[in-house]
Amino acid sequence: MRSGSKQVRLPRLLICVARMQLLVIGLLFSATLIIENYAGTTCIVTEVAALQQDSKKCSVLHLNTYLDQRLVKQGKFFDFIKNIGEYSMFMLRKSNLSRITDLDVIKLHHGAQVSITQNELLAKLPKFEWKRGDRITFTVADNPNLDTTKLLKDVKARKMKNAHIQLPFGEFSATVVSSASQRYHDMIAGNQQISNEPPRSFG
């Protein structure tokens, strides 16, 4: 009887072990999904074909219209980018947009590049947020209808250097300023200084 009892218990033990293994695998799989969801999905938009992606699944935008200028002429272009709340890169040139997003705030990732140039109808920017110490590059120039007052104040408040941002409404459309320095105040006073330096990262 004892021998038979051991034979019955052994399969039960194996079944319990198998169930535990499945439970552990399930937990690990769930954890993996959580990590993926937390990290989000980055959508890279550097050519017209990329607009075929489902933008509702994009949590981070990597945009470069410099590589394919046809992007800004596409009817679905704004609809694609308007609700994505985080940028790893945002390079927009020669669009006919009056705004770049329907959101009030955009989060910038460490190392993000923001270049917004030659957009004649652009009038409004969202508030850009990033973590202290992150390296961000800003180039905002030649946008004649764009009010950059808030952006200049935000960058200046962070005491950031070499953020190349035009004055509000492009008073000096060929001039970009290091808004963290006295140059901003000099330009407001009419003593503009022209910078031909390329944009550099700051943190």
PDB file of N, CA and C in Angstrom, residues 76-158:
ATOM      1  N   LYS A  76      -2.604  63.847 -44.164  1.00  0.00           N
ATOM      2  CA  LYS A  76      -2.695  63.163 -42.878  1.00  0.00           C
ATOM      3  C   LYS A  76      -1.531  63.498 -41.944  1.00  0.00           C
ATOM      4  N   PHE A  77      -0.632  64.368 -42.368  1.00  0.00           N
ATOM      5  CA  PHE A  77       0.571  64.645 -41.573  1.00  0.00           C
ATOM      6  C   PHE A  77       0.235  65.168 -40.172  1.00  0.00           C
ATOM      7  N   PHE A  78      -0.566  66.233 -40.104  1.00  0.00           N
ATOM      8  CA  PHE A  78      -0.889  66.798 -38.795  1.00  0.00           C
ATOM      9  C   PHE A  78      -1.698  65.824 -37.951  1.00  0.00           C
ATOM     10  N   ASP A  79      -2.641  65.124 -38.568  1.00  0.00           N
ATOM     11  CA  ASP A  79      -3.437  64.146 -37.826  1.00  0.00           C
ATOM     12  C   ASP A  79      -2.555  63.077 -37.197  1.00  0.00           C
ATOM     13  N   PHE A  80      -1.461  62.753 -37.865  1.00  0.00           N
ATOM     14  CA  PHE A  80      -0.557  61.728 -37.339  1.00  0.00           C
ATOM     15  C   PHE A  80       0.185  62.230 -36.104  1.00  0.00           C
ATOM     16  N   ILE A  81       0.670  63.450 -36.130  1.00  0.00           N
ATOM     17  CA  ILE A  81       1.553  63.923 -35.055  1.00  0.00           C
ATOM     18  C   ILE A  81       0.821  64.631 -33.913  1.00  0.00           C
ATOM     19  N   LYS A  82      -0.426  65.004 -34.096  1.00  0.00           N
ATOM     20  CA  LYS A  82      -1.071  65.969 -33.200  1.00  0.00           C
ATOM     21  C   LYS A  82      -1.302  65.481 -31.774  1.00  0.00           C
ATOM     22  N   ASN A  83      -1.371  64.165 -31.555  1.00  0.00           N
ATOM     23  CA  ASN A  83      -1.664  63.660 -30.211  1.00  0.00           C
ATOM     24  C   ASN A  83      -0.531  62.844 -29.597  1.00  0.00           C
ATOM     25  N   ILE A  84       0.650  62.903 -30.163  1.00  0.00           N
ATOM     26  CA  ILE A  84       1.803  62.186 -29.601  1.00  0.00           C
ATOM     27  C   ILE A  84       2.499  63.126 -28.617  1.00  0.00           C
ATOM     28  N   GLY A  85       2.597  62.698 -27.363  1.00  0.00           N
ATOM     29  CA  GLY A  85       2.997  63.606 -26.290  1.00  0.00           C
ATOM     30  C   GLY A  85       4.455  63.614 -25.898  1.00  0.00           C
ATOM     31  N   GLU A  86       5.289  62.794 -26.564  1.00  0.00           N
ATOM     32  CA  GLU A  86       6.710  62.761 -26.231  1.00  0.00           C
ATOM     33  C   GLU A  86       7.536  62.780 -27.512  1.00  0.00           C
ATOM     34  N   TYR A  87       8.637  63.513 -27.482  1.00  0.00           N
ATOM     35  CA  TYR A  87       9.513  63.613 -28.655  1.00  0.00           C
ATOM     36  C   TYR A  87      10.925  63.138 -28.305  1.00  0.00           C
ATOM     37  N   SER A  88      11.485  62.326 -29.194  1.00  0.00           N
ATOM     38  CA  SER A  88      12.917  62.028 -29.125  1.00  0.00           C
ATOM     39  C   SER A  88      13.648  62.849 -30.187  1.00  0.00           C
ATOM     40  N   MET A  89      12.906  63.254 -31.220  1.00  0.00           N
ATOM     41  CA  MET A  89      13.396  64.187 -32.242  1.00  0.00           C
ATOM     42  C   MET A  89      12.185  64.843 -32.894  1.00  0.00           C
ATOM     43  N   PHE A  90      12.289  66.154 -33.129  1.00  0.00           N
ATOM     44  CA  PHE A  90      11.216  66.854 -33.831  1.00  0.00           C
ATOM     45  C   PHE A  90      11.855  67.905 -34.719  1.00  0.00           C
ATOM     46  N   MET A  91      11.978  67.580 -35.998  1.00  0.00           N
ATOM     47  CA  MET A  91      12.613  68.473 -36.961  1.00  0.00           C
ATOM     48  C   MET A  91      11.597  68.795 -38.050  1.00  0.00           C
ATOM     49  N   LEU A  92      11.114  70.031 -38.019  1.00  0.00           N
ATOM     50  CA  LEU A  92      10.037  70.457 -38.908  1.00  0.00           C
ATOM     51  C   LEU A  92      10.472  71.684 -39.698  1.00  0.00           C
ATOM     52  N   ARG A  93      10.339  71.591 -41.016  1.00  0.00           N
ATOM     53  CA  ARG A  93      10.747  72.697 -41.883  1.00  0.00           C
ATOM     54  C   ARG A  93       9.741  72.901 -43.008  1.00  0.00           C
ATOM     55  N   LYS A  94       9.443  74.167 -43.284  1.00  0.00           N
ATOM     56  CA  LYS A  94       8.624  74.560 -44.434  1.00  0.00           C
ATOM     57  C   LYS A  94       7.259  73.879 -44.459  1.00  0.00           C
ATOM     58  N   SER A  95       6.617  73.822 -43.304  1.00  0.00           N
ATOM     59  CA  SER A  95       5.256  73.292 -43.259  1.00  0.00           C
ATOM     60  C   SER A  95       4.263  74.445 -43.375  1.00  0.00           C
ATOM     61  N   ASN A  96       2.981  74.098 -43.547  1.00  0.00           N
ATOM     62  CA  ASN A  96       1.937  75.119 -43.552  1.00  0.00           C
ATOM     63  C   ASN A  96       1.079  75.011 -42.296  1.00  0.00           C
ATOM     64  N   LEU A  97       1.647  74.447 -41.243  1.00  0.00           N
ATOM     65  CA  LEU A  97       0.915  74.259 -39.992  1.00  0.00           C
ATOM     66  C   LEU A  97       0.869  75.559 -39.192  1.00  0.00           C
ATOM     67  N   SER A  98      -0.248  75.779 -38.501  1.00  0.00           N
ATOM     68  CA  SER A  98      -0.344  76.914 -37.581  1.00  0.00           C
ATOM     69  C   SER A  98       0.013  76.485 -36.159  1.00  0.00           C
ATOM     70  N   ARG A  99       0.008  75.173 -35.912  1.00  0.00           N
ATOM     71  CA  ARG A  99       0.426  74.607 -34.639  1.00  0.00           C
ATOM     72  C   ARG A  99       0.993  73.222 -34.911  1.00  0.00           C
ATOM     73  N   ILE A 100       1.777  72.690 -33.981  1.00  0.00           N
ATOM     74  CA  ILE A 100       2.407  71.390 -34.214  1.00  0.00           C
ATOM     75  C   ILE A 100       1.731  70.263 -33.448  1.00  0.00           C
ATOM     76  N   THR A 101       0.816  70.600 -32.542  1.00  0.00           N
ATOM     77  CA  THR A 101       0.161  69.580 -31.730  1.00  0.00           C
ATOM     78  C   THR A 101      -1.155  70.113 -31.183  1.00  0.00           C
ATOM     79  N   ASP A 102      -2.025  69.201 -30.768  1.00  0.00           N
ATOM     80  CA  ASP A 102      -3.247  69.576 -30.064  1.00  0.00           C
ATOM     81  C   ASP A 102      -3.050  69.524 -28.551  1.00  0.00           C
ATOM     82  N   LEU A 103      -1.866  69.108 -28.123  1.00  0.00           N
ATOM     83  CA  LEU A 103      -1.571  68.974 -26.695  1.00  0.00           C
ATOM     84  C   LEU A 103      -0.968  70.265 -26.146  1.00  0.00           C
ATOM     85  N   ASP A 104      -1.158  70.479 -24.860  1.00  0.00           N
ATOM     86  CA  ASP A 104      -0.607  71.677 -24.217  1.00  0.00           C
ATOM     87  C   ASP A 104       0.852  71.497 -23.822  1.00  0.00           C
ATOM     88  N   VAL A 105       1.228  70.248 -23.518  1.00  0.00           N
ATOM     89  CA  VAL A 105       2.576  69.967 -23.022  1.00  0.00           C
ATOM     90  C   VAL A 105       3.189  68.814 -23.802  1.00  0.00           C
ATOM     91  N   ILE A 106       4.456  68.954 -24.167  1.00  0.00           N
ATOM     92  CA  ILE A 106       5.217  67.897 -24.828  1.00  0.00           C
ATOM     93  C   ILE A 106       6.438  67.569 -23.969  1.00  0.00           C
ATOM     94  N   LYS A 107       6.634  66.282 -23.712  1.00  0.00           N
ATOM     95  CA  LYS A 107       7.803  65.842 -22.949  1.00  0.00           C
ATOM     96  C   LYS A 107       8.941  65.529 -23.912  1.00  0.00           C
ATOM     97  N   LEU A 108      10.117  66.090 -23.640  1.00  0.00           N
ATOM     98  CA  LEU A 108      11.302  65.823 -24.454  1.00  0.00           C
ATOM     99  C   LEU A 108      12.185  64.800 -23.763  1.00  0.00           C
ATOM    100  N   HIS A 109      12.667  63.842 -24.524  1.00  0.00           N
ATOM    101  CA  HIS A 109      13.546  62.809 -23.988  1.00  0.00           C
ATOM    102  C   HIS A 109      14.991  63.297 -23.948  1.00  0.00           C
ATOM    103  N   HIS A 110      15.783  62.657 -23.122  1.00  0.00           N
ATOM    104  CA  HIS A 110      17.213  62.971 -23.041  1.00  0.00           C
ATOM    105  C   HIS A 110      17.844  62.819 -24.427  1.00  0.00           C
ATOM    106  N   GLY A 111      18.569  63.839 -24.877  1.00  0.00           N
ATOM    107  CA  GLY A 111      19.194  63.805 -26.194  1.00  0.00           C
ATOM    108  C   GLY A 111      18.302  64.283 -27.322  1.00  0.00           C
ATOM    109  N   ALA A 112      17.103  64.753 -26.990  1.00  0.00           N
ATOM    110  CA  ALA A 112      16.156  65.177 -28.031  1.00  0.00           C
ATOM    111  C   ALA A 112      16.656  66.394 -28.801  1.00  0.00           C
ATOM    112  N   GLN A 113      16.346  66.413 -30.096  1.00  0.00           N
ATOM    113  CA  GLN A 113      16.636  67.562 -30.952  1.00  0.00           C
ATOM    114  C   GLN A 113      15.314  68.167 -31.416  1.00  0.00           C
ATOM    115  N   VAL A 114      15.167  69.457 -31.212  1.00  0.00           N
ATOM    116  CA  VAL A 114      13.981  70.170 -31.676  1.00  0.00           C
ATOM    117  C   VAL A 114      14.437  71.261 -32.635  1.00  0.00           C
ATOM    118  N   SER A 115      14.068  71.113 -33.897  1.00  0.00           N
ATOM    119  CA  SER A 115      14.434  72.098 -34.916  1.00  0.00           C
ATOM    120  C   SER A 115      13.167  72.491 -35.663  1.00  0.00           C
ATOM    121  N   ILE A 116      12.778  73.749 -35.536  1.00  0.00           N
ATOM    122  CA  ILE A 116      11.550  74.251 -36.150  1.00  0.00           C
ATOM    123  C   ILE A 116      11.912  75.498 -36.946  1.00  0.00           C
ATOM    124  N   THR A 117      11.948  75.364 -38.258  1.00  0.00           N
ATOM    125  CA  THR A 117      12.442  76.458 -39.095  1.00  0.00           C
ATOM    126  C   THR A 117      11.585  76.660 -40.343  1.00  0.00           C
ATOM    127  N   GLN A 118      11.468  77.918 -40.753  1.00  0.00           N
ATOM    128  CA  GLN A 118      10.851  78.301 -42.029  1.00  0.00           C
ATOM    129  C   GLN A 118       9.403  77.823 -42.159  1.00  0.00           C
ATOM    130  N   ASN A 119       8.649  77.964 -41.079  1.00  0.00           N
ATOM    131  CA  ASN A 119       7.227  77.613 -41.087  1.00  0.00           C
ATOM    132  C   ASN A 119       6.424  78.913 -41.019  1.00  0.00           C
ATOM    133  N   GLU A 120       5.987  79.404 -42.151  1.00  0.00           N
ATOM    134  CA  GLU A 120       5.450  80.757 -42.249  1.00  0.00           C
ATOM    135  C   GLU A 120       4.134  80.953 -41.513  1.00  0.00           C
ATOM    136  N   LEU A 121       3.333  79.899 -41.355  1.00  0.00           N
ATOM    137  CA  LEU A 121       2.035  80.045 -40.702  1.00  0.00           C
ATOM    138  C   LEU A 121       2.060  79.645 -39.232  1.00  0.00           C
ATOM    139  N   LEU A 122       3.150  79.070 -38.792  1.00  0.00           N
ATOM    140  CA  LEU A 122       3.225  78.574 -37.417  1.00  0.00           C
ATOM    141  C   LEU A 122       3.113  79.730 -36.422  1.00  0.00           C
ATOM    142  N   ALA A 123       2.135  79.626 -35.502  1.00  0.00           N
ATOM    143  CA  ALA A 123       1.880  80.720 -34.564  1.00  0.00           C
ATOM    144  C   ALA A 123       2.012  80.310 -33.102  1.00  0.00           C
ATOM    145  N   LYS A 124       1.967  79.004 -32.837  1.00  0.00           N
ATOM    146  CA  LYS A 124       1.900  78.560 -31.441  1.00  0.00           C
ATOM    147  C   LYS A 124       2.760  77.331 -31.210  1.00  0.00           C
ATOM    148  N   LEU A 125       3.432  77.315 -30.064  1.00  0.00           N
ATOM    149  CA  LEU A 125       4.190  76.141 -29.631  1.00  0.00           C
ATOM    150  C   LEU A 125       3.602  75.620 -28.325  1.00  0.00           C
ATOM    151  N   PRO A 126       3.709  74.321 -28.076  1.00  0.00           N
ATOM    152  CA  PRO A 126       3.299  73.797 -26.772  1.00  0.00           C
ATOM    153  C   PRO A 126       4.354  74.136 -25.727  1.00  0.00           C
ATOM    154  N   LYS A 127       4.072  73.831 -24.492  1.00  0.00           N
ATOM    155  CA  LYS A 127       5.091  73.937 -23.447  1.00  0.00           C
ATOM    156  C   LYS A 127       5.957  72.684 -23.523  1.00  0.00           C
ATOM    157  N   PHE A 128       7.253  72.860 -23.600  1.00  0.00           N
ATOM    158  CA  PHE A 128       8.172  71.725 -23.634  1.00  0.00           C
ATOM    159  C   PHE A 128       8.706  71.467 -22.226  1.00  0.00           C
ATOM    160  N   GLU A 129       8.688  70.202 -21.826  1.00  0.00           N
ATOM    161  CA  GLU A 129       9.207  69.820 -20.517  1.00  0.00           C
ATOM    162  C   GLU A 129      10.270  68.749 -20.670  1.00  0.00           C
ATOM    163  N   TRP A 130      11.273  68.798 -19.820  1.00  0.00           N
ATOM    164  CA  TRP A 130      12.325  67.784 -19.815  1.00  0.00           C
ATOM    165  C   TRP A 130      12.948  67.743 -18.432  1.00  0.00           C
ATOM    166  N   LYS A 131      13.601  66.633 -18.126  1.00  0.00           N
ATOM    167  CA  LYS A 131      14.195  66.453 -16.806  1.00  0.00           C
ATOM    168  C   LYS A 131      15.463  67.289 -16.669  1.00  0.00           C
ATOM    169  N   ARG A 132      15.692  67.747 -15.468  1.00  0.00           N
ATOM    170  CA  ARG A 132      16.916  68.498 -15.188  1.00  0.00           C
ATOM    171  C   ARG A 132      18.129  67.621 -15.487  1.00  0.00           C
ATOM    172  N   GLY A 133      19.079  68.164 -16.204  1.00  0.00           N
ATOM    173  CA  GLY A 133      20.276  67.411 -16.562  1.00  0.00           C
ATOM    174  C   GLY A 133      20.202  66.760 -17.926  1.00  0.00           C
ATOM    175  N   ASP A 134      19.000  66.661 -18.503  1.00  0.00           N
ATOM    176  CA  ASP A 134      18.881  66.097 -19.849  1.00  0.00           C
ATOM    177  C   ASP A 134      19.502  67.040 -20.876  1.00  0.00           C
ATOM    178  N   ARG A 135      20.110  66.448 -21.898  1.00  0.00           N
ATOM    179  CA  ARG A 135      20.688  67.238 -22.986  1.00  0.00           C
ATOM    180  C   ARG A 135      19.652  67.417 -24.090  1.00  0.00           C
ATOM    181  N   ILE A 136      19.330  68.662 -24.355  1.00  0.00           N
ATOM    182  CA  ILE A 136      18.330  68.989 -25.369  1.00  0.00           C
ATOM    183  C   ILE A 136      18.926  70.020 -26.319  1.00  0.00           C
ATOM    184  N   THR A 137      18.589  69.917 -27.607  1.00  0.00           N
ATOM    185  CA  THR A 137      19.028  70.901 -28.595  1.00  0.00           C
ATOM    186  C   THR A 137      17.806  71.610 -29.173  1.00  0.00           C
ATOM    187  N   PHE A 138      17.812  72.935 -29.105  1.00  0.00           N
ATOM    188  CA  PHE A 138      16.739  73.741 -29.683  1.00  0.00           C
ATOM    189  C   PHE A 138      17.279  74.606 -30.815  1.00  0.00           C
ATOM    190  N   THR A 139      16.607  74.573 -31.956  1.00  0.00           N
ATOM    191  CA  THR A 139      16.840  75.535 -33.029  1.00  0.00           C
ATOM    192  C   THR A 139      15.471  75.977 -33.535  1.00  0.00           C
ATOM    193  N   VAL A 140      15.126  77.218 -33.277  1.00  0.00           N
ATOM    194  CA  VAL A 140      13.838  77.762 -33.717  1.00  0.00           C
ATOM    195  C   VAL A 140      14.130  79.074 -34.437  1.00  0.00           C
ATOM    196  N   ALA A 141      13.915  79.107 -35.751  1.00  0.00           N
ATOM    197  CA  ALA A 141      14.302  80.285 -36.532  1.00  0.00           C
ATOM    198  C   ALA A 141      13.464  80.406 -37.801  1.00  0.00           C
ATOM    199  N   ASP A 142      13.328  81.651 -38.276  1.00  0.00           N
ATOM    200  CA  ASP A 142      12.647  81.933 -39.548  1.00  0.00           C
ATOM    201  C   ASP A 142      11.192  81.479 -39.564  1.00  0.00           C
ATOM    202  N   ASN A 143      10.508  81.691 -38.446  1.00  0.00           N
ATOM    203  CA  ASN A 143       9.069  81.440 -38.352  1.00  0.00           C
ATOM    204  C   ASN A 143       8.405  82.790 -38.054  1.00  0.00           C
ATOM    205  N   PRO A 144       8.011  83.545 -39.083  1.00  0.00           N
ATOM    206  CA  PRO A 144       7.641  84.955 -38.921  1.00  0.00           C
ATOM    207  C   PRO A 144       6.402  85.222 -38.079  1.00  0.00           C
ATOM    208  N   ASN A 145       5.525  84.235 -37.897  1.00  0.00           N
ATOM    209  CA  ASN A 145       4.308  84.448 -37.113  1.00  0.00           C
ATOM    210  C   ASN A 145       4.343  83.767 -35.752  1.00  0.00           C
ATOM    211  N   LEU A 146       5.499  83.259 -35.384  1.00  0.00           N
ATOM    212  CA  LEU A 146       5.597  82.456 -34.166  1.00  0.00           C
ATOM    213  C   LEU A 146       5.968  83.300 -32.949  1.00  0.00           C
ATOM    214  N   ASP A 147       5.152  83.179 -31.907  1.00  0.00           N
ATOM    215  CA  ASP A 147       5.441  83.847 -30.638  1.00  0.00           C
ATOM    216  C   ASP A 147       6.302  82.913 -29.782  1.00  0.00           C
ATOM    217  N   THR A 148       7.550  83.245 -29.622  1.00  0.00           N
ATOM    218  CA  THR A 148       8.483  82.406 -28.858  1.00  0.00           C
ATOM    219  C   THR A 148       8.717  82.941 -27.441  1.00  0.00           C
ATOM    220  N   THR A 149       7.903  83.884 -27.012  1.00  0.00           N
ATOM    221  CA  THR A 149       8.101  84.513 -25.704  1.00  0.00           C
ATOM    222  C   THR A 149       8.177  83.490 -24.581  1.00  0.00           C
ATOM    223  N   LYS A 150       7.226  82.568 -24.529  1.00  0.00           N
ATOM    224  CA  LYS A 150       7.176  81.583 -23.444  1.00  0.00           C
ATOM    225  C   LYS A 150       8.370  80.644 -23.501  1.00  0.00           C
ATOM    226  N   LEU A 151       8.724  80.203 -24.678  1.00  0.00           N
ATOM    227  CA  LEU A 151       9.860  79.290 -24.805  1.00  0.00           C
ATOM    228  C   LEU A 151      11.149  79.969 -24.363  1.00  0.00           C
ATOM    229  N   LEU A 152      11.342  81.204 -24.768  1.00  0.00           N
ATOM    230  CA  LEU A 152      12.539  81.940 -24.360  1.00  0.00           C
ATOM    231  C   LEU A 152      12.611  82.082 -22.843  1.00  0.00           C
ATOM    232  N   LYS A 153      11.476  82.377 -22.221  1.00  0.00           N
ATOM    233  CA  LYS A 153      11.448  82.520 -20.766  1.00  0.00           C
ATOM    234  C   LYS A 153      11.755  81.195 -20.075  1.00  0.00           C
ATOM    235  N   ASP A 154      11.182  80.108 -20.590  1.00  0.00           N
ATOM    236  CA  ASP A 154      11.404  78.793 -19.984  1.00  0.00           C
ATOM    237  C   ASP A 154      12.865  78.382 -20.064  1.00  0.00           C
ATOM    238  N   VAL A 155      13.462  78.591 -21.228  1.00  0.00           N
ATOM    239  CA  VAL A 155      14.863  78.211 -21.411  1.00  0.00           C
ATOM    240  C   VAL A 155      15.770  79.097 -20.558  1.00  0.00           C
ATOM    241  N   LYS A 156      15.456  80.377 -20.509  1.00  0.00           N
ATOM    242  CA  LYS A 156      16.245  81.298 -19.697  1.00  0.00           C
ATOM    243  C   LYS A 156      16.144  80.935 -18.217  1.00  0.00           C
ATOM    244  N   ALA A 157      14.940  80.551 -17.761  1.00  0.00           N
ATOM    245  CA  ALA A 157      14.744  80.188 -16.357  1.00  0.00           C
ATOM    246  C   ALA A 157      15.580  78.975 -15.963  1.00  0.00           C
ATOM    247  N   ARG A 158      15.849  78.114 -16.941  1.00  0.00           N
ATOM    248  CA  ARG A 158      16.673  76.933 -16.690  1.00  0.00           C
ATOM    249  C   ARG A 158      18.163  77.245 -16.756  1.00  0.00           C
TER     250      ARG A 158
END
